[in-house]
Tab-separated table of C-alpha atoms and ligand atoms in Angstrom:
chain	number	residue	atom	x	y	z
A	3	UNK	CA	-28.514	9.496	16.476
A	4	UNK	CA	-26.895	7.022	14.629
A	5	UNK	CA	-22.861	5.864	14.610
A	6	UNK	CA	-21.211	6.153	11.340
A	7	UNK	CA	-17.547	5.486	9.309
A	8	UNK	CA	-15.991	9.135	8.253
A	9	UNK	CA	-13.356	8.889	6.163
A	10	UNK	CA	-10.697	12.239	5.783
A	11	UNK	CA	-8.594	12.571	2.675
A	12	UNK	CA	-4.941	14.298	2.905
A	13	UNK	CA	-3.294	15.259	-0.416
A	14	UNK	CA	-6.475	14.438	-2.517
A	15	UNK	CA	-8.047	18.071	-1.876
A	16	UNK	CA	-5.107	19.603	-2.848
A	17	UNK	CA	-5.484	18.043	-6.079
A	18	UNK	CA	-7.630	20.939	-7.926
A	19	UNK	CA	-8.900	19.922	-11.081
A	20	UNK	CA	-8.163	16.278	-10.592
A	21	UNK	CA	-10.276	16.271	-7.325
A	22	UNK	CA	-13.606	14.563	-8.503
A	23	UNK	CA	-11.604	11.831	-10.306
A	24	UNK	CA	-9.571	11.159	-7.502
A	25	UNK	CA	-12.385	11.104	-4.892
A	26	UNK	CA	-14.047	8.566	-7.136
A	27	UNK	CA	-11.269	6.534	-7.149
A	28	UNK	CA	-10.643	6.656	-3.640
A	29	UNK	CA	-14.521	5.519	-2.680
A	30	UNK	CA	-13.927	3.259	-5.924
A	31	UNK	CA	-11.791	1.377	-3.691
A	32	UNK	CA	-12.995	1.842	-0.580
A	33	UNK	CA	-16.611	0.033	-1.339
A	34	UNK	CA	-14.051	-2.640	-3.326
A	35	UNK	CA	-12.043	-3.518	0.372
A	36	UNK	CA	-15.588	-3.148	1.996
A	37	UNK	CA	-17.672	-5.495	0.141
A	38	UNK	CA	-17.082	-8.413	1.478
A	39	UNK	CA	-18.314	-6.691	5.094
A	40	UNK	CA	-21.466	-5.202	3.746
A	41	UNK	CA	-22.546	-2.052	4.055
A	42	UNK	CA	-25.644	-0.187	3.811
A	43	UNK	CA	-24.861	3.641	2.177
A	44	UNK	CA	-21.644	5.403	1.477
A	45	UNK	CA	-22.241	9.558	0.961
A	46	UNK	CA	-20.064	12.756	0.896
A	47	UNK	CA	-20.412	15.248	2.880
A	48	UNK	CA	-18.471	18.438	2.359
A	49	UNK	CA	-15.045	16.708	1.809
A	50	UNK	CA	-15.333	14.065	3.921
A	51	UNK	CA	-17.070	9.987	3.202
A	52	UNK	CA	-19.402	8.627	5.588
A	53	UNK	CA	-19.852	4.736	5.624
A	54	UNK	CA	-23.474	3.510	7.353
A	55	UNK	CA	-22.725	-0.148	8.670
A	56	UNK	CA	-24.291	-2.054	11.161
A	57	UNK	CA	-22.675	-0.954	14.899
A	58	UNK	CA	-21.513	-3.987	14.899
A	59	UNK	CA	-19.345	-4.004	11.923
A	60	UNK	CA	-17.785	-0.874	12.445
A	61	UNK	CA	-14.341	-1.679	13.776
A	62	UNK	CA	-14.138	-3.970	10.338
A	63	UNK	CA	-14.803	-1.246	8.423
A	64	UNK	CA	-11.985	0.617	10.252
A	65	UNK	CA	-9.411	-1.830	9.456
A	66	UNK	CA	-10.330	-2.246	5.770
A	67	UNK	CA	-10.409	1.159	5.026
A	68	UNK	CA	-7.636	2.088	6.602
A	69	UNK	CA	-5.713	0.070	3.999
A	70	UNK	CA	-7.014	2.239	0.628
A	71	UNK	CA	-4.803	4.888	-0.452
A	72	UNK	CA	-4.986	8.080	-0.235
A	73	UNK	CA	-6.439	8.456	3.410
A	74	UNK	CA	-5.476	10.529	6.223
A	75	UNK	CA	-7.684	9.338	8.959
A	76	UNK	CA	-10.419	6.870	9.605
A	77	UNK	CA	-13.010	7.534	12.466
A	78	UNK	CA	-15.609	6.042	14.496
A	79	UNK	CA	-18.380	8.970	14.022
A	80	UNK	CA	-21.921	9.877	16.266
A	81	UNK	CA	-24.106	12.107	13.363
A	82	UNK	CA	-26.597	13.472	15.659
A	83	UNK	CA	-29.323	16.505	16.044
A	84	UNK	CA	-28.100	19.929	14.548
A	85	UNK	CA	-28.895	21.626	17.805
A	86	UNK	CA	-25.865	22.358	20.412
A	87	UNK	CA	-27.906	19.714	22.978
A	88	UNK	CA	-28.154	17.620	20.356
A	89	UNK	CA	-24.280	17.937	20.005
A	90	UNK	CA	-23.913	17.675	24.210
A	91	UNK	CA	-25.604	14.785	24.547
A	92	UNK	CA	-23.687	12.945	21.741
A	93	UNK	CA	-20.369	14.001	23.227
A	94	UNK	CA	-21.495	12.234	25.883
A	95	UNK	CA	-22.277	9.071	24.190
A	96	UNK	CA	-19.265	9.452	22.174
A	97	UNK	CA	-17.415	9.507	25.337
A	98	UNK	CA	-18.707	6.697	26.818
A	99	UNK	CA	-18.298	4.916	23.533
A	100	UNK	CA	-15.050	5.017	23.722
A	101	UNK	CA	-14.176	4.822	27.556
A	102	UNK	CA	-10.850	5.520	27.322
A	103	UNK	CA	-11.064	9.640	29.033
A	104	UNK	CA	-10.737	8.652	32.595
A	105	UNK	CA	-8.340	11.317	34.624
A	106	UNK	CA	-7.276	12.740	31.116
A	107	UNK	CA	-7.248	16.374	29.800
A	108	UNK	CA	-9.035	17.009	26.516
A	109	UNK	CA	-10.301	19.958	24.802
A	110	UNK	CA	-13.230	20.187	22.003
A	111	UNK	CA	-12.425	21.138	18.869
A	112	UNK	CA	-15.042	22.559	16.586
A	113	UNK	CA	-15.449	22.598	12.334
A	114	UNK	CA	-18.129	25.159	11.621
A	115	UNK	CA	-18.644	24.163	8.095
A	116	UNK	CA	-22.453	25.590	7.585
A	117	UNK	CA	-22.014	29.104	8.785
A	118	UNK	CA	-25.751	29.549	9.094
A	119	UNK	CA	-25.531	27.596	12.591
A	120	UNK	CA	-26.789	29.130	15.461
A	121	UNK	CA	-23.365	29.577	17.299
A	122	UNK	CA	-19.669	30.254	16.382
A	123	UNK	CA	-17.319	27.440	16.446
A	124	UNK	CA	-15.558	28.667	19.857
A	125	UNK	CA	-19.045	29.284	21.493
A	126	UNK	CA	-19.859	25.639	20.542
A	127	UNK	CA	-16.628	24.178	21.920
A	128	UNK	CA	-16.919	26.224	25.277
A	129	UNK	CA	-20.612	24.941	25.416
A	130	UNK	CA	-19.962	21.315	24.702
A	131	UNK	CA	-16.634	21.486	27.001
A	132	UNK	CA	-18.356	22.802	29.594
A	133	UNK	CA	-21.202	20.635	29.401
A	134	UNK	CA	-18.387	17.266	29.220
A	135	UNK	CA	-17.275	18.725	32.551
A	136	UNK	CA	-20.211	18.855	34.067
A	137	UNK	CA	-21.518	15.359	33.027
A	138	UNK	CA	-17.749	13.630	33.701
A	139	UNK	CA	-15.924	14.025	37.063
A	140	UNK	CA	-12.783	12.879	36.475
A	141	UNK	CA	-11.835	14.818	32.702
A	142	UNK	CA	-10.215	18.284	32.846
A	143	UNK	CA	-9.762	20.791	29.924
A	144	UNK	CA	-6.438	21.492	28.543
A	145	UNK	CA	-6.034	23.620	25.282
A	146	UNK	CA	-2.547	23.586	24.700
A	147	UNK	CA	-1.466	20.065	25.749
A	148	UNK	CA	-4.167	17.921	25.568
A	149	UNK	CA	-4.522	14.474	25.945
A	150	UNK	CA	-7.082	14.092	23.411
A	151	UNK	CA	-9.688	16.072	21.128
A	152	UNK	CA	-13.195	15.943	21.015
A	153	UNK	CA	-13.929	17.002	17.779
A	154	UNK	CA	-17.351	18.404	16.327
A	155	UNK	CA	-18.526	19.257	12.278
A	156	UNK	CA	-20.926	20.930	11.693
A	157	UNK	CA	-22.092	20.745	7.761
A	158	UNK	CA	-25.455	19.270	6.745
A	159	UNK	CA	-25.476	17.605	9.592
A	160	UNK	CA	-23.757	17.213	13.060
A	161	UNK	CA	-21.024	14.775	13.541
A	162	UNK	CA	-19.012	13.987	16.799
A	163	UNK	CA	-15.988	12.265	17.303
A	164	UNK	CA	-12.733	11.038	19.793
A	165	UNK	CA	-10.911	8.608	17.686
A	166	UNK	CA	-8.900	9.341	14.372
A	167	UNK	CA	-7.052	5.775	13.261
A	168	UNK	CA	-4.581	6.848	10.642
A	169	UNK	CA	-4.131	5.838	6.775
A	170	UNK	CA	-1.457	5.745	4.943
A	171	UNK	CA	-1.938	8.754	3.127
A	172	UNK	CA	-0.390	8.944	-0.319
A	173	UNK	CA	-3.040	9.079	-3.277
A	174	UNK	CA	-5.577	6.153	-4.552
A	175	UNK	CA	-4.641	3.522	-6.604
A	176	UNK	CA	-5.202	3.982	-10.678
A	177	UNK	CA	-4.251	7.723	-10.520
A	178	UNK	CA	-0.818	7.515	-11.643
A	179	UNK	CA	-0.629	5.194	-14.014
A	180	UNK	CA	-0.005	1.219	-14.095
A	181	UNK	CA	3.292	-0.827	-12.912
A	182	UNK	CA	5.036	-4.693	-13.219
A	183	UNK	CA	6.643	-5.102	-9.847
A	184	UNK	CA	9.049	-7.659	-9.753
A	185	UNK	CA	8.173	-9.597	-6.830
A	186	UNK	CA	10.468	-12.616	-5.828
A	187	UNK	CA	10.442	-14.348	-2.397
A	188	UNK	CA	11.891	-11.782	0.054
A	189	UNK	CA	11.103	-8.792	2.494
A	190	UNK	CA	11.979	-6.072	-0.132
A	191	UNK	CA	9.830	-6.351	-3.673
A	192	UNK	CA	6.117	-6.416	-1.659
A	193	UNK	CA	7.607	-3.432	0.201
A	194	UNK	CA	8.668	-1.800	-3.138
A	195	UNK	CA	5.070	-2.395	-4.520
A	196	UNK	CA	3.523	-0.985	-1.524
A	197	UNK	CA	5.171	2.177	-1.713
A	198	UNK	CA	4.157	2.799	-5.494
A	199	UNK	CA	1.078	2.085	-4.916
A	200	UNK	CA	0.968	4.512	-2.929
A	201	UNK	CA	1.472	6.470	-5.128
A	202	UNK	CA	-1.552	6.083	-7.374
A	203	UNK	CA	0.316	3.151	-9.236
A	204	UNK	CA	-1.916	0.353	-10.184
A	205	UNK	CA	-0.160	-2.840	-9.804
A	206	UNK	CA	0.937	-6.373	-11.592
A	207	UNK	CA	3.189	-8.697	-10.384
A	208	UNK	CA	6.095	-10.690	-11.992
A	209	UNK	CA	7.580	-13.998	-10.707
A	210	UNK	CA	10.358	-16.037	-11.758
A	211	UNK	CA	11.361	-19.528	-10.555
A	212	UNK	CA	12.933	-22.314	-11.538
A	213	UNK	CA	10.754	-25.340	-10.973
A	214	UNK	CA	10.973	-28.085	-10.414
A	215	UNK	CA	14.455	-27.018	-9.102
A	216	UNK	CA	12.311	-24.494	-6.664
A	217	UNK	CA	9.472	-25.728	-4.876
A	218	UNK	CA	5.530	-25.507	-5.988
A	219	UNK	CA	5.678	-24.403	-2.236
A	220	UNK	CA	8.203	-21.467	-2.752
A	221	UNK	CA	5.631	-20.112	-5.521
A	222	UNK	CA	2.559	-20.629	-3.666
A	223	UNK	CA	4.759	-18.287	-0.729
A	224	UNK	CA	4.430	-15.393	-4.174
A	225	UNK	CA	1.335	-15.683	-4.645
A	226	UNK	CA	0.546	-15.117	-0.683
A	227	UNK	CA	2.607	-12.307	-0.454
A	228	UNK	CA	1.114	-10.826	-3.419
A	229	UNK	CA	-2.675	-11.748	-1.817
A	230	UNK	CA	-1.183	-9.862	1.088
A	231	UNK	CA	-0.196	-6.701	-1.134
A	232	UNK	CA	-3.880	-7.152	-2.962
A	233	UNK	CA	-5.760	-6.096	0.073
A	234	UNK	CA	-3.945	-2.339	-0.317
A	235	UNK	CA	-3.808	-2.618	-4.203
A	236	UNK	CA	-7.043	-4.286	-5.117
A	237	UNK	CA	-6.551	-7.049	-7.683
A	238	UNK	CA	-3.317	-8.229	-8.794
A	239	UNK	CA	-2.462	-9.945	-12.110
A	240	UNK	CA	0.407	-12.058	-11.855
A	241	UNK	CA	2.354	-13.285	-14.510
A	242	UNK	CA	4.848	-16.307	-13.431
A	243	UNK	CA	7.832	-17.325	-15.980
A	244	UNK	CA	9.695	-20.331	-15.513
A	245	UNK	CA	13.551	-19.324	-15.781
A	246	UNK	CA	15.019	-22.735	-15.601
A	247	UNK	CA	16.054	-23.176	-19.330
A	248	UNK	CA	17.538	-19.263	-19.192
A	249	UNK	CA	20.021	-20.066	-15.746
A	250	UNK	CA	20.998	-23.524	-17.838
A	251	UNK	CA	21.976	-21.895	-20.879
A	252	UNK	CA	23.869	-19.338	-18.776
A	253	UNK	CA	25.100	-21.949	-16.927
A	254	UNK	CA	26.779	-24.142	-19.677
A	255	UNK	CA	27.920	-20.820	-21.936
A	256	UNK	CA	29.063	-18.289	-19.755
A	257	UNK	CA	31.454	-17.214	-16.836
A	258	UNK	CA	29.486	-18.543	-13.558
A	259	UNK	CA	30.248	-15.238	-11.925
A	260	UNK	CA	28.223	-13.740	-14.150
A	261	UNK	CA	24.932	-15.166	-13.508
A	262	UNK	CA	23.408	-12.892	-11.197
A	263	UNK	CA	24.027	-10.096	-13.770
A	264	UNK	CA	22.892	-11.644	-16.631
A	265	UNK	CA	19.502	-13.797	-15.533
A	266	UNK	CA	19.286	-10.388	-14.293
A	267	UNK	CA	19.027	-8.591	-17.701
A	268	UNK	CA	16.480	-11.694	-18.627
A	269	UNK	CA	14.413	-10.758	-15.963
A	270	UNK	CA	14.083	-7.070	-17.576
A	271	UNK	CA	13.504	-7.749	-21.575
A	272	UNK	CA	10.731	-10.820	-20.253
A	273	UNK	CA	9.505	-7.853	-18.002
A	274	UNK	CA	9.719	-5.057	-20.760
A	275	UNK	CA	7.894	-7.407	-23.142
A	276	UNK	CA	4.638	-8.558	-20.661
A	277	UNK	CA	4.534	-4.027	-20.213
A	278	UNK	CA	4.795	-3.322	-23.994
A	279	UNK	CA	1.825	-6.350	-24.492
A	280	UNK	CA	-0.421	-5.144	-21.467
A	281	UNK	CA	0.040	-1.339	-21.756
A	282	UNK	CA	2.195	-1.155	-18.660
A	283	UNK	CA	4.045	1.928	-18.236
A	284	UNK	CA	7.330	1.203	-16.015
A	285	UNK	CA	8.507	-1.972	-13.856
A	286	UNK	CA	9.690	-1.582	-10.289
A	287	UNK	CA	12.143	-3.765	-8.528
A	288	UNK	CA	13.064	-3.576	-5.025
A	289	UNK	CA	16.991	-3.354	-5.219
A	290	UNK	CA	18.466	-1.307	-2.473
A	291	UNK	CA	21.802	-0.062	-3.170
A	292	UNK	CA	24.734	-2.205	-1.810
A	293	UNK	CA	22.153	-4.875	0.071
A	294	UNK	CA	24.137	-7.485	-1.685
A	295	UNK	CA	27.119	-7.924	-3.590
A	296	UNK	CA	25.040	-7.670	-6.693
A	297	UNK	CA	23.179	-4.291	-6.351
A	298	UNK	CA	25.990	-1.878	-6.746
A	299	UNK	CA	25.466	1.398	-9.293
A	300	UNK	CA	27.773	-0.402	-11.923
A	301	UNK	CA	24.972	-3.787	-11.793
A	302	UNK	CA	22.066	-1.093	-11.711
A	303	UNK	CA	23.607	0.259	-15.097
A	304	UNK	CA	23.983	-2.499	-16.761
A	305	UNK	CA	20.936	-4.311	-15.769
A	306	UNK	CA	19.016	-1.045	-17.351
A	307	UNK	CA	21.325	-1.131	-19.954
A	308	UNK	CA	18.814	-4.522	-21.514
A	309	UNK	CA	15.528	-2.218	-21.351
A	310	UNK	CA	14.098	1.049	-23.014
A	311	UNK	CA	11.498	0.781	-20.596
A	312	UNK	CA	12.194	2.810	-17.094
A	313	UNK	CA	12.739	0.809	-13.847
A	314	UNK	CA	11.399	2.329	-10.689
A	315	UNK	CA	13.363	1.615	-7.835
A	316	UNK	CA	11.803	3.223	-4.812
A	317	UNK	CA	13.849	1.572	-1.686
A	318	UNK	CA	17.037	2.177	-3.815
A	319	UNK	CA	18.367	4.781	-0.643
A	320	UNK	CA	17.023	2.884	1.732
A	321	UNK	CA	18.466	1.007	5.150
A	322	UNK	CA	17.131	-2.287	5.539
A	323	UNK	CA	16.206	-1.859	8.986
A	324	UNK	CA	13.578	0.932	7.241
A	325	UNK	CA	12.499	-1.506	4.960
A	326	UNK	CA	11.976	-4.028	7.363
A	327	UNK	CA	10.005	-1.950	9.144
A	328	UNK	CA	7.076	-1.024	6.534
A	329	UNK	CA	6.984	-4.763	5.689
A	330	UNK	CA	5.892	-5.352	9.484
A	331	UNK	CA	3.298	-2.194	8.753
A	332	UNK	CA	2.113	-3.795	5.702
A	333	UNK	CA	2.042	-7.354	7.069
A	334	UNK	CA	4.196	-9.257	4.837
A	335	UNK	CA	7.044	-9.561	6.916
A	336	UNK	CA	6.119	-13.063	8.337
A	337	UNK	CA	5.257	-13.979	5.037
A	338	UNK	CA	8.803	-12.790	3.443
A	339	UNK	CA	10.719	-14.619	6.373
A	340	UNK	CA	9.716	-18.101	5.635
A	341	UNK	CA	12.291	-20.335	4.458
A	342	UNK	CA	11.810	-20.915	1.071
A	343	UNK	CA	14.328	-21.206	-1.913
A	344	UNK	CA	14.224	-18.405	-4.548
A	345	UNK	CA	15.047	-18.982	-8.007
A	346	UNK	CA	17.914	-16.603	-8.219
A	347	UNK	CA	19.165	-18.207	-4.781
A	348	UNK	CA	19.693	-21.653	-5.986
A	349	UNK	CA	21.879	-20.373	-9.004
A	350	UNK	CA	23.722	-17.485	-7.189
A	351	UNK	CA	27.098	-17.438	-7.581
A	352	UNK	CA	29.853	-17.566	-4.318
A	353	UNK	CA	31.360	-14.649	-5.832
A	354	UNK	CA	29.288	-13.037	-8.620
A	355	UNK	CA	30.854	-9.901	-10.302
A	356	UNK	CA	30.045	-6.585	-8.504
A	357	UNK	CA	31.307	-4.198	-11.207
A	358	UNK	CA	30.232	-5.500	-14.122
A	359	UNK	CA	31.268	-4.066	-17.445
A	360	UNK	CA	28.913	-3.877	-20.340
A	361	UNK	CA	30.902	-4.713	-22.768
A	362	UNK	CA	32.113	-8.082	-21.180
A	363	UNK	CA	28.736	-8.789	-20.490
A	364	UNK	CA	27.605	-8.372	-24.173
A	365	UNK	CA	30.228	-10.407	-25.264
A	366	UNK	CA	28.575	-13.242	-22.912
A	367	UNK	CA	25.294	-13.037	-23.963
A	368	UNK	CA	26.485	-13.298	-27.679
A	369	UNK	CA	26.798	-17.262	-26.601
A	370	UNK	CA	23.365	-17.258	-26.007
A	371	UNK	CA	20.377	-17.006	-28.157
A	372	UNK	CA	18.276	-14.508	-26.350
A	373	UNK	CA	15.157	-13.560	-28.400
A	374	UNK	CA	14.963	-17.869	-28.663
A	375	UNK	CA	15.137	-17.793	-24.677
A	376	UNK	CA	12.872	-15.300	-24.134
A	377	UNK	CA	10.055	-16.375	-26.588
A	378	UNK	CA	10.507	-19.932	-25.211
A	379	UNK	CA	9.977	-18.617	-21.406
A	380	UNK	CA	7.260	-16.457	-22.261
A	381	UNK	CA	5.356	-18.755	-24.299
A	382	UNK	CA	5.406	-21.016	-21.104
A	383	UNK	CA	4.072	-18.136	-19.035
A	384	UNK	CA	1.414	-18.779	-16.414
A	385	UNK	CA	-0.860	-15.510	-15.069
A	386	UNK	CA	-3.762	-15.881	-12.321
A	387	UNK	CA	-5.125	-13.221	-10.685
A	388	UNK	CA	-5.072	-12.476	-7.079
A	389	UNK	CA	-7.458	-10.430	-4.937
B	420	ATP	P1	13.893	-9.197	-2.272
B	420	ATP	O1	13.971	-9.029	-0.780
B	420	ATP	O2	12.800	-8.393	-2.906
B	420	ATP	O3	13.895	-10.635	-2.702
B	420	ATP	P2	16.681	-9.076	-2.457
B	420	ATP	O4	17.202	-8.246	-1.348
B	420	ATP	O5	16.677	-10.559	-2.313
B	420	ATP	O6	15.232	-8.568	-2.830
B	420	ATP	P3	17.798	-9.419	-5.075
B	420	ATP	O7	17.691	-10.884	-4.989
B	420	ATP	O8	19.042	-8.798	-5.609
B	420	ATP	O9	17.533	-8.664	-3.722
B	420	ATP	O10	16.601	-8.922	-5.978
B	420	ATP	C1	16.461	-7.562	-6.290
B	420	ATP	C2	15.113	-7.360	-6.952
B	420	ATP	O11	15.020	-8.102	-8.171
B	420	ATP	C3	13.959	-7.887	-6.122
B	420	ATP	O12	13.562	-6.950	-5.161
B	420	ATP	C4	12.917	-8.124	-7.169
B	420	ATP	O13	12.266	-6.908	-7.533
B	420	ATP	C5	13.738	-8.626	-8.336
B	420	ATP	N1	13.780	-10.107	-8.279
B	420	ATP	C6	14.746	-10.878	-7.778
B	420	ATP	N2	14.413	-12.186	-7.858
B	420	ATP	C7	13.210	-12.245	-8.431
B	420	ATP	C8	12.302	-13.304	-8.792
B	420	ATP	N3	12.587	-14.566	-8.557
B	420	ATP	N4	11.132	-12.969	-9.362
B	420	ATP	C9	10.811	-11.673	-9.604
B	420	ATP	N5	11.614	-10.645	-9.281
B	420	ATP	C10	12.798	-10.914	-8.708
B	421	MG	MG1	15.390	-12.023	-2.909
């Protein structure tokens, strides 16, 4: 007998003709989050990925997997004699394993993959039920309500199991294409990337600040967010622009009310440009509608207005009590919380314009020379990478 990590995929074998790819992918970046653990074989097995670790490491492996993309469920897994005593006896270990079934109900639930097994999948449950009854005083069988599952697959081999820790489902990073995030200082951007990474969306990260009028300590609070958001994305290039010259030119030539709107539409073209130059097919932003006095449908508007490229804004209907949560899920919260200045903070206007119009904001940035502002910024433009 010997304990194993079984990983389950959701949406992934739905995915027809896309399947292999997407399975790569997925143990692409599984063995990526896992590396650092060690490991001694990864295999398929009729639709589901076995990990062989050291006992020891297994809970590790758990965690780390848990985080890659495109996974339903992550378990703790005895592979054991093809026999149905071979199966009894490693319920039993299983069981005592996990040591959590005292005065519970359960019921066993049985995958018959290899129909060439001795026994029919409710035969086997009944056995192996029966047999967990006889071996465990204080368990009692419920099939409609129980309190847990013992579950048993039978493919190649035999595999039985209590535990299924949940992923985050969604599909595996690289399968739908590549995205900047915009990724300042607060609780919303990481959460923004998260969720389209989900999504398959391979991400990079853009900062702006304003140093030295922000902090080297504000940026070094990016860059640990975005090592936080690396251990579900892999790694992240991130480009950092320094936007000082851009909020002083605004500053001295236009209406201060203004400012949000227009470093605003900065932020896009220096966004659209680093996309166009690295093959990057959208940018996401984590604007929420109405969160502040600047996200309102007439700013969204003419912020795209500056870009061909599309914007992706994923928590654009969401509550911020929603948000909040996820960012606890994902573990950036703390992070996102810490008092630091952002660079859009320290020029924000009391009162910044909430309906913009484009036409008076065209007329301001004819006082400025943008293409000059832009090249400037990006020619000053720092990128690391962070895993
Ligand atoms: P967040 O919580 O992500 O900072 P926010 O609620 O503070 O967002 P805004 O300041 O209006 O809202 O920013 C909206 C979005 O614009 C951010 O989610 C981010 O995608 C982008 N953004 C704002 N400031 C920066 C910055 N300094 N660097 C990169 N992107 C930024
Ligand atoms: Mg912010």
């Amino acid at each position: 007998m010997k304990w194993l990590v079984s990983v389950s995929f959701g949406e992934l074998i739905l995915k027809g003709k896309n399947r292999k790819t997407f399975f790569d992918r997925a143990k692409r970046n599984i063995k990526r989050n896992i590396k650092s653990i060690g490991y001694n074989d990864i295999f398929m097995e009729s639709s589901k990925l076995y990990i062989d670790v050291d006992k020891d490491k297994i809970e590790r492996t758990i965690e780390e997997v848990r985080k890659v993309f495109g996974i339903v469920y992550v378990s703790k897994v005895l592979k054991c004699e093809k026999t149905i005593d071979g199966i009894k006896k490693a319920a039993i270990d299983v069981l005592d394993e996990w040591g959590e079934y005292s005065n519970k109900t359960f019921k066993v639930k049985t995958n018959r993959v290899d129909k060439s097994f001795e026994l029919k999948s409710p035969e086997i449950s009944a056995e192996v039920g029966g047999y967990v009854l006889e071996n465990k005083d204080d368990l009692k069988v419920d099939v409609h309500n129980p309190d847990f599952e013992l579950f048993v697959d039978i493919k190649e081999d035999a595999f039985v199991y209590v535990e299924r820790h949940e992923g985050f489902g969604g599909l595996p990073i690289g399968s739908s294409g590549r995205g900047l995030l915009l990724l300042s200082g607060g609780i919303d951007s990481p959460v923004a990337g998260f969720m389209m990474a989900k999504r398959g969306v391979e991400i990079s990260a853009l900062h702006f600040h304003s140093y030295p009028f922000t902090s080297k300590r504000a940026q070094q609070k990016v860059e640990e967010l975005a090592e936080i958001l690396s251990q579900y994305t892999g790694e992240i290039t991130m480009y950092s622009i320094n936007m000082l010259d851009i909020y002083k030119q605004i500053n001295l030539n236009c209406r201060v009310r203004e400012t949000t709107i227009l470093s605003r539409r900065f932020m896009m073209r220096i966004g659209e440009r680093i996309c166009k130059e690295n093959d990057i097919n959208v940018m996401i932003t984590g604007e929420s509608l109405g969160q502040v006095a600047s996200q309102t449908i007439e700013s969204v508007s003419v912020i795209n207005e500056a870009v061909n490229i599309p914007i992706l804004r994923p928590l654009i209907g969401m509550d911020k009590t929603d948000i909040i949560d996820i960012s606890r899920e994902i573990g950036s919260y703390d992070k996102s919380i810490e008092p630091f200045e952002d660079c859009c903070s320290v020029f924000t206007p009391d009162r910044p314009v909430t309906k913009p119009r484009l036409k008076d904001i065209l007329q301001s940035e004819e006082k400025l020379d943008v293409d000059k502002l832009i090249d400037d910024a990006i020619s000053k433009m720092e990128i690391i990478k962070i895993s």
